[in-house]
């Protein structure tokens, strides 16, 4: 992994049953999965699995620590955002009203990271790889890659100001959702990368939409694998189709496809 300034570069699932989660996502999304070989000296029996789309690594899978579960942690996904200086950006997060949850700390032979929250409480990870060589990438829309990043928050305007100030993200189109308010698209660089919306009845969090070929077939795979489709299929502006889902261990995720 390497830093790509202000961009989402990695997606990590922490869960209570890694074997079951691996089987589920391999079936639903088509990811490959391989032991990273990176070991934690404090917990040598634990493994870190690398998700891949084709031959390209795109994320990771790990067991939630027992102490985290005891403290109320639940299975879920977190996004890594590349930065030039993890420690410096962690300090910027705090100055901008966010918080540092863990770190900064080193991942031996891999890089440095810190788990942080924005001012509304949504978590993400700051990351800087040891190498400055860029990761291989796949064309937009490739099945198994992440096609959209969605922030549900208590105040999208405040959240946008935070991320814009930290990473230089810029506003795209603001879509009127009627009683639900504005769905604000944001760009990372010159490309639309996701959206933000205010939903006071949900804890602030990031959600990730994984590309797949066709949404009805994907929904069937979710259900066959023991997951739930909690919203959709729904057509969104631009003609894509989405579903929002819960995996068998309780982690929320979403899928997006160019056709029904």
mmCIF file of C-alpha atoms in Angstrom:
data_model
loop_
_atom_site.group_PDB
_atom_site.id
_atom_site.type_symbol
_atom_site.label_atom_id
_atom_site.label_comp_id
_atom_site.label_asym_id
_atom_site.label_seq_id
_atom_site.Cartn_x
_atom_site.Cartn_y
_atom_site.Cartn_z
ATOM 1 C CA UNK A 1 0.000 0.000 0.000
ATOM 2 C CA UNK A 2 1.110 3.571 -0.581
ATOM 3 C CA UNK A 3 -0.181 7.039 0.057
ATOM 4 C CA UNK A 4 -2.364 8.695 -2.558
ATOM 5 C CA UNK A 5 -2.984 12.142 -1.128
ATOM 6 C CA UNK A 6 -6.515 12.551 0.179
ATOM 7 C CA UNK A 7 -7.878 9.496 -1.640
ATOM 8 C CA UNK A 8 -9.478 6.351 -0.278
ATOM 9 C CA UNK A 9 -6.864 3.680 -0.892
ATOM 10 C CA UNK A 10 -7.907 0.665 1.245
ATOM 11 C CA UNK A 11 -11.060 -0.842 2.756
ATOM 12 C CA UNK A 12 -10.933 -3.020 5.858
ATOM 13 C CA UNK A 13 -13.514 -5.288 7.440
ATOM 14 C CA UNK A 14 -13.297 -6.032 11.144
ATOM 15 C CA UNK A 15 -15.608 -8.887 12.072
ATOM 16 C CA UNK A 16 -16.412 -11.645 14.545
ATOM 17 C CA UNK A 17 -16.048 -14.608 12.164
ATOM 18 C CA UNK A 18 -13.348 -14.101 9.549
ATOM 19 C CA UNK A 19 -13.768 -17.509 7.911
ATOM 20 C CA UNK A 20 -17.490 -16.992 7.356
ATOM 21 C CA UNK A 21 -16.977 -13.405 6.160
ATOM 22 C CA UNK A 22 -14.295 -14.512 3.703
ATOM 23 C CA UNK A 23 -16.587 -17.159 2.212
ATOM 24 C CA UNK A 24 -19.502 -14.695 1.991
ATOM 25 C CA UNK A 25 -17.663 -11.909 0.173
ATOM 26 C CA UNK A 26 -15.853 -14.306 -2.144
ATOM 27 C CA UNK A 27 -19.271 -15.584 -3.231
ATOM 28 C CA UNK A 28 -21.075 -12.229 -3.348
ATOM 29 C CA UNK A 29 -18.371 -9.940 -4.746
ATOM 30 C CA UNK A 30 -15.916 -12.383 -6.293
ATOM 31 C CA UNK A 31 -12.895 -11.213 -4.307
ATOM 32 C CA UNK A 32 -9.797 -13.292 -3.877
ATOM 33 C CA UNK A 33 -8.461 -13.698 -0.335
ATOM 34 C CA UNK A 34 -4.930 -14.452 0.808
ATOM 35 C CA UNK A 35 -3.100 -14.402 4.138
ATOM 36 C CA UNK A 36 -0.917 -11.291 4.207
ATOM 37 C CA UNK A 37 1.858 -12.994 6.162
ATOM 38 C CA UNK A 38 1.993 -9.976 8.497
ATOM 39 C CA UNK A 39 1.884 -11.106 12.124
ATOM 40 C CA UNK A 40 1.207 -9.215 15.333
ATOM 41 C CA UNK A 41 3.853 -10.141 17.892
ATOM 42 C CA UNK A 42 1.309 -9.558 20.669
ATOM 43 C CA UNK A 43 -1.198 -11.928 19.002
ATOM 44 C CA UNK A 44 0.690 -14.341 16.722
ATOM 45 C CA UNK A 45 -2.374 -16.552 16.183
ATOM 46 C CA UNK A 46 -4.265 -13.744 14.449
ATOM 47 C CA UNK A 47 -4.054 -13.309 10.695
ATOM 48 C CA UNK A 48 -4.682 -10.423 8.337
ATOM 49 C CA UNK A 49 -6.273 -11.416 5.041
ATOM 50 C CA UNK A 50 -5.873 -9.376 1.851
ATOM 51 C CA UNK A 51 -8.899 -8.931 -0.401
ATOM 52 C CA UNK A 52 -8.130 -8.656 -4.108
ATOM 53 C CA UNK A 53 -10.045 -7.825 -7.279
ATOM 54 C CA UNK A 54 -8.337 -9.977 -9.869
ATOM 55 C CA UNK A 55 -4.660 -9.651 -9.013
ATOM 56 C CA UNK A 56 -4.967 -6.184 -7.443
ATOM 57 C CA UNK A 57 -5.135 -5.863 -3.617
ATOM 58 C CA UNK A 58 -8.025 -3.633 -2.550
ATOM 59 C CA UNK A 59 -8.590 -4.234 1.169
ATOM 60 C CA UNK A 60 -8.222 -6.371 4.247
ATOM 61 C CA UNK A 61 -10.052 -8.641 6.666
ATOM 62 C CA UNK A 62 -9.298 -9.052 10.352
ATOM 63 C CA UNK A 63 -10.912 -10.350 13.516
ATOM 64 C CA UNK A 64 -12.258 -7.773 15.945
ATOM 65 C CA UNK A 65 -10.253 -7.993 19.183
ATOM 66 C CA UNK A 66 -12.197 -9.541 22.070
ATOM 67 C CA UNK A 67 -11.653 -6.427 24.171
ATOM 68 C CA UNK A 68 -13.133 -4.268 21.419
ATOM 69 C CA UNK A 69 -16.218 -6.490 21.218
ATOM 70 C CA UNK A 70 -16.565 -6.318 25.004
ATOM 71 C CA UNK A 71 -16.485 -2.530 24.734
ATOM 72 C CA UNK A 72 -19.335 -2.578 22.215
ATOM 73 C CA UNK A 73 -17.549 -2.765 18.848
ATOM 74 C CA UNK A 74 -19.566 -4.384 16.088
ATOM 75 C CA UNK A 75 -18.546 -5.783 12.684
ATOM 76 C CA UNK A 76 -18.032 -3.035 10.154
ATOM 77 C CA UNK A 77 -15.989 -1.544 7.340
ATOM 78 C CA UNK A 78 -13.524 1.329 7.608
ATOM 79 C CA UNK A 79 -11.843 3.274 4.806
ATOM 80 C CA UNK A 80 -8.164 4.243 4.694
ATOM 81 C CA UNK A 81 -7.267 7.662 3.286
ATOM 82 C CA UNK A 82 -3.724 8.233 2.043
ATOM 83 C CA UNK A 83 -1.720 11.113 3.527
ATOM 84 C CA UNK A 84 1.879 12.327 3.381
ATOM 85 C CA UNK A 85 2.350 12.492 7.163
ATOM 86 C CA UNK A 86 0.101 10.459 9.478
ATOM 87 C CA UNK A 87 1.210 12.236 12.655
ATOM 88 C CA UNK A 88 0.778 15.671 11.143
ATOM 89 C CA UNK A 89 -2.661 14.886 9.757
ATOM 90 C CA UNK A 90 -3.729 13.343 13.078
ATOM 91 C CA UNK A 91 -2.927 16.652 14.728
ATOM 92 C CA UNK A 92 -4.892 18.496 12.030
ATOM 93 C CA UNK A 93 -7.874 16.212 12.685
ATOM 94 C CA UNK A 94 -7.832 17.197 16.371
ATOM 95 C CA UNK A 95 -7.455 20.907 15.605
ATOM 96 C CA UNK A 96 -10.436 20.705 13.222
ATOM 97 C CA UNK A 97 -12.693 19.182 15.891
ATOM 98 C CA UNK A 98 -12.169 15.479 15.221
ATOM 99 C CA UNK A 99 -10.525 12.927 17.482
ATOM 100 C CA UNK A 100 -7.779 10.320 17.369
ATOM 101 C CA UNK A 101 -9.113 6.909 18.421
ATOM 102 C CA UNK A 102 -5.894 4.904 18.022
ATOM 103 C CA UNK A 103 -2.318 5.662 17.075
ATOM 104 C CA UNK A 104 -0.454 6.937 15.239
ATOM 105 C CA UNK A 105 1.294 3.574 15.106
ATOM 106 C CA UNK A 106 3.438 1.535 12.758
ATOM 107 C CA UNK A 107 2.432 -1.620 10.877
ATOM 108 C CA UNK A 108 5.735 -3.500 10.544
ATOM 109 C CA UNK A 109 6.989 -3.666 6.933
ATOM 110 C CA UNK A 110 3.813 -1.932 5.714
ATOM 111 C CA UNK A 111 3.412 1.658 6.908
ATOM 112 C CA UNK A 112 2.008 3.976 9.562
ATOM 113 C CA UNK A 113 -1.632 4.619 10.438
ATOM 114 C CA UNK A 114 -4.046 6.305 12.826
ATOM 115 C CA UNK A 115 -7.749 5.650 13.370
ATOM 116 C CA UNK A 116 -9.606 8.945 13.705
ATOM 117 C CA UNK A 117 -13.094 10.424 13.673
ATOM 118 C CA UNK A 118 -14.481 13.517 12.046
ATOM 119 C CA UNK A 119 -16.227 16.131 14.264
ATOM 120 C CA UNK A 120 -19.563 14.321 13.887
ATOM 121 C CA UNK A 121 -18.081 10.953 14.922
ATOM 122 C CA UNK A 122 -17.605 9.025 11.646
ATOM 123 C CA UNK A 123 -14.455 6.889 11.696
ATOM 124 C CA UNK A 124 -11.763 6.563 9.050
ATOM 125 C CA UNK A 125 -8.072 5.697 8.950
ATOM 126 C CA UNK A 126 -5.124 7.873 7.970
ATOM 127 C CA UNK A 127 -2.399 5.884 6.220
ATOM 128 C CA UNK A 128 1.112 6.346 4.813
ATOM 129 C CA UNK A 129 2.886 3.387 3.233
ATOM 130 C CA UNK A 130 6.594 2.730 3.576
ATOM 131 C CA UNK A 131 7.012 2.869 -0.194
ATOM 132 C CA UNK A 132 6.257 5.832 -2.418
ATOM 133 C CA UNK A 133 5.549 3.521 -5.319
ATOM 134 C CA UNK A 134 1.916 3.767 -6.385
ATOM 135 C CA UNK A 135 -0.384 0.791 -6.018
ATOM 136 C CA UNK A 136 -1.682 -0.857 -9.188
ATOM 137 C CA UNK A 137 -5.194 0.292 -10.017
ATOM 138 C CA UNK A 138 -8.088 -0.991 -12.073
ATOM 139 C CA UNK A 139 -10.383 0.984 -14.414
ATOM 140 C CA UNK A 140 -13.394 2.662 -12.758
ATOM 141 C CA UNK A 141 -16.373 0.330 -12.584
ATOM 142 C CA UNK A 142 -14.315 -2.867 -12.478
ATOM 143 C CA UNK A 143 -16.212 -5.484 -10.440
ATOM 144 C CA UNK A 144 -14.746 -5.820 -6.967
ATOM 145 C CA UNK A 145 -13.479 -2.249 -6.750
ATOM 146 C CA UNK A 146 -15.183 0.466 -4.716
ATOM 147 C CA UNK A 147 -17.366 2.690 -6.867
ATOM 148 C CA UNK A 148 -18.813 5.161 -4.346
ATOM 149 C CA UNK A 149 -18.187 6.485 -0.820
ATOM 150 C CA UNK A 150 -21.169 7.672 1.199
ATOM 151 C CA UNK A 151 -21.104 9.595 4.462
ATOM 152 C CA UNK A 152 -24.246 9.554 6.603
ATOM 153 C CA UNK A 153 -23.827 12.213 9.256
ATOM 154 C CA UNK A 154 -25.575 14.565 11.652
ATOM 155 C CA UNK A 155 -24.458 17.673 9.738
ATOM 156 C CA UNK A 156 -23.242 17.221 6.179
ATOM 157 C CA UNK A 157 -22.247 20.882 5.813
ATOM 158 C CA UNK A 158 -19.937 20.709 8.814
ATOM 159 C CA UNK A 159 -18.589 17.343 7.689
ATOM 160 C CA UNK A 160 -17.859 18.646 4.191
ATOM 161 C CA UNK A 161 -15.982 21.645 5.594
ATOM 162 C CA UNK A 162 -13.864 19.254 7.688
ATOM 163 C CA UNK A 163 -12.893 16.955 4.804
ATOM 164 C CA UNK A 164 -12.443 19.815 2.383
ATOM 165 C CA UNK A 165 -10.112 21.584 4.792
ATOM 166 C CA UNK A 166 -8.177 18.411 5.547
ATOM 167 C CA UNK A 167 -7.901 16.825 2.101
ATOM 168 C CA UNK A 168 -8.959 19.452 -0.423
ATOM 169 C CA UNK A 169 -12.139 17.675 -1.506
ATOM 170 C CA UNK A 170 -14.496 19.880 -3.511
ATOM 171 C CA UNK A 171 -18.251 20.107 -3.900
ATOM 172 C CA UNK A 172 -19.997 18.622 -6.871
ATOM 173 C CA UNK A 173 -23.713 18.666 -7.534
ATOM 174 C CA UNK A 174 -26.105 19.034 -4.598
ATOM 175 C CA UNK A 175 -29.160 16.864 -5.148
ATOM 176 C CA UNK A 176 -32.499 17.816 -3.581
ATOM 177 C CA UNK A 177 -33.872 14.721 -1.778
ATOM 178 C CA UNK A 178 -37.100 16.402 -0.665
ATOM 179 C CA UNK A 179 -37.856 15.743 3.010
ATOM 180 C CA UNK A 180 -34.459 14.030 3.345
ATOM 181 C CA UNK A 181 -32.630 17.245 2.473
ATOM 182 C CA UNK A 182 -29.581 17.608 0.239
ATOM 183 C CA UNK A 183 -27.409 14.796 -1.020
ATOM 184 C CA UNK A 184 -24.085 16.540 -1.568
ATOM 185 C CA UNK A 185 -21.738 14.931 -4.061
ATOM 186 C CA UNK A 186 -18.033 15.521 -3.466
ATOM 187 C CA UNK A 187 -15.051 15.212 -5.796
ATOM 188 C CA UNK A 188 -11.593 13.918 -4.961
ATOM 189 C CA UNK A 189 -9.329 15.455 -7.563
ATOM 190 C CA UNK A 190 -11.410 15.947 -10.700
ATOM 191 C CA UNK A 191 -13.601 12.879 -10.232
ATOM 192 C CA UNK A 192 -16.892 12.471 -8.326
ATOM 193 C CA UNK A 193 -16.094 10.083 -5.481
ATOM 194 C CA UNK A 194 -19.128 9.991 -3.214
ATOM 195 C CA UNK A 195 -21.889 11.808 -1.401
ATOM 196 C CA UNK A 196 -22.811 13.172 2.020
ATOM 197 C CA UNK A 197 -26.221 13.496 3.601
ATOM 198 C CA UNK A 198 -27.712 14.381 6.989
ATOM 199 C CA UNK A 199 -29.610 11.569 8.714
ATOM 200 C CA UNK A 200 -30.189 12.386 12.357
ATOM 201 C CA UNK A 201 -31.559 8.929 13.207
ATOM 202 C CA UNK A 202 -28.352 7.063 12.289
ATOM 203 C CA UNK A 203 -24.869 7.150 13.834
ATOM 204 C CA UNK A 204 -22.428 9.048 11.590
ATOM 205 C CA UNK A 205 -20.527 6.572 9.436
ATOM 206 C CA UNK A 206 -18.907 5.950 6.080
ATOM 207 C CA UNK A 207 -20.417 3.386 3.718
ATOM 208 C CA UNK A 208 -18.825 1.852 0.641
ATOM 209 C CA UNK A 209 -20.429 0.708 -2.623
ATOM 210 C CA UNK A 210 -18.631 -2.161 -4.348
ATOM 211 C CA UNK A 211 -18.949 -2.520 -8.116
ATOM 212 C CA UNK A 212 -20.669 -5.611 -9.476
ATOM 213 C CA UNK A 213 -21.988 -6.642 -12.902
ATOM 214 C CA UNK A 214 -25.771 -6.813 -12.344
ATOM 215 C CA UNK A 215 -27.715 -5.873 -9.228
ATOM 216 C CA UNK A 216 -30.479 -8.519 -9.204
ATOM 217 C CA UNK A 217 -27.995 -11.372 -9.470
ATOM 218 C CA UNK A 218 -25.891 -9.751 -6.737
ATOM 219 C CA UNK A 219 -28.924 -9.420 -4.453
ATOM 220 C CA UNK A 220 -29.634 -13.115 -4.934
ATOM 221 C CA UNK A 221 -26.048 -13.960 -3.952
ATOM 222 C CA UNK A 222 -26.352 -11.816 -0.816
ATOM 223 C CA UNK A 223 -29.493 -13.652 0.290
ATOM 224 C CA UNK A 224 -28.147 -17.078 -0.673
ATOM 225 C CA UNK A 225 -25.047 -16.371 1.418
ATOM 226 C CA UNK A 226 -27.065 -15.538 4.527
ATOM 227 C CA UNK A 227 -26.958 -11.741 4.214
ATOM 228 C CA UNK A 228 -29.814 -9.250 4.018
ATOM 229 C CA UNK A 229 -30.820 -6.690 1.393
ATOM 230 C CA UNK A 230 -32.239 -3.813 3.429
ATOM 231 C CA UNK A 231 -32.772 -1.300 0.608
ATOM 232 C CA UNK A 232 -33.263 -1.675 -3.126
ATOM 233 C CA UNK A 233 -32.717 -2.541 -5.856
ATOM 234 C CA UNK A 234 -32.977 1.176 -6.603
ATOM 235 C CA UNK A 235 -31.986 3.114 -9.697
ATOM 236 C CA UNK A 236 -29.913 6.222 -8.966
ATOM 237 C CA UNK A 237 -29.175 9.297 -11.100
ATOM 238 C CA UNK A 238 -26.908 8.329 -13.958
ATOM 239 C CA UNK A 239 -28.645 4.990 -14.482
ATOM 240 C CA UNK A 240 -26.765 2.747 -12.052
ATOM 241 C CA UNK A 241 -28.538 0.365 -9.680
ATOM 242 C CA UNK A 242 -27.763 -0.064 -5.974
ATOM 243 C CA UNK A 243 -28.617 -2.256 -3.014
ATOM 244 C CA UNK A 244 -27.772 -1.676 0.650
ATOM 245 C CA UNK A 245 -26.986 -4.844 2.559
ATOM 246 C CA UNK A 246 -25.991 -6.420 5.867
ATOM 247 C CA UNK A 247 -23.555 -9.339 5.853
ATOM 248 C CA UNK A 248 -24.158 -12.428 8.049
ATOM 249 C CA UNK A 249 -22.027 -11.007 10.877
ATOM 250 C CA UNK A 250 -23.863 -7.663 10.870
ATOM 251 C CA UNK A 251 -21.558 -5.375 8.850
ATOM 252 C CA UNK A 252 -23.264 -2.926 6.499
ATOM 253 C CA UNK A 253 -22.090 -2.721 2.873
ATOM 254 C CA UNK A 254 -23.545 -1.779 -0.498
ATOM 255 C CA UNK A 255 -23.289 -2.829 -4.133
ATOM 256 C CA UNK A 256 -23.592 -0.808 -7.325
ATOM 257 C CA UNK A 257 -24.043 -2.077 -10.883
ATOM 258 C CA UNK A 258 -24.579 -0.591 -14.349
ATOM 259 C CA UNK A 259 -27.667 -2.707 -14.954
ATOM 260 C CA UNK A 260 -30.583 -4.333 -13.131
#
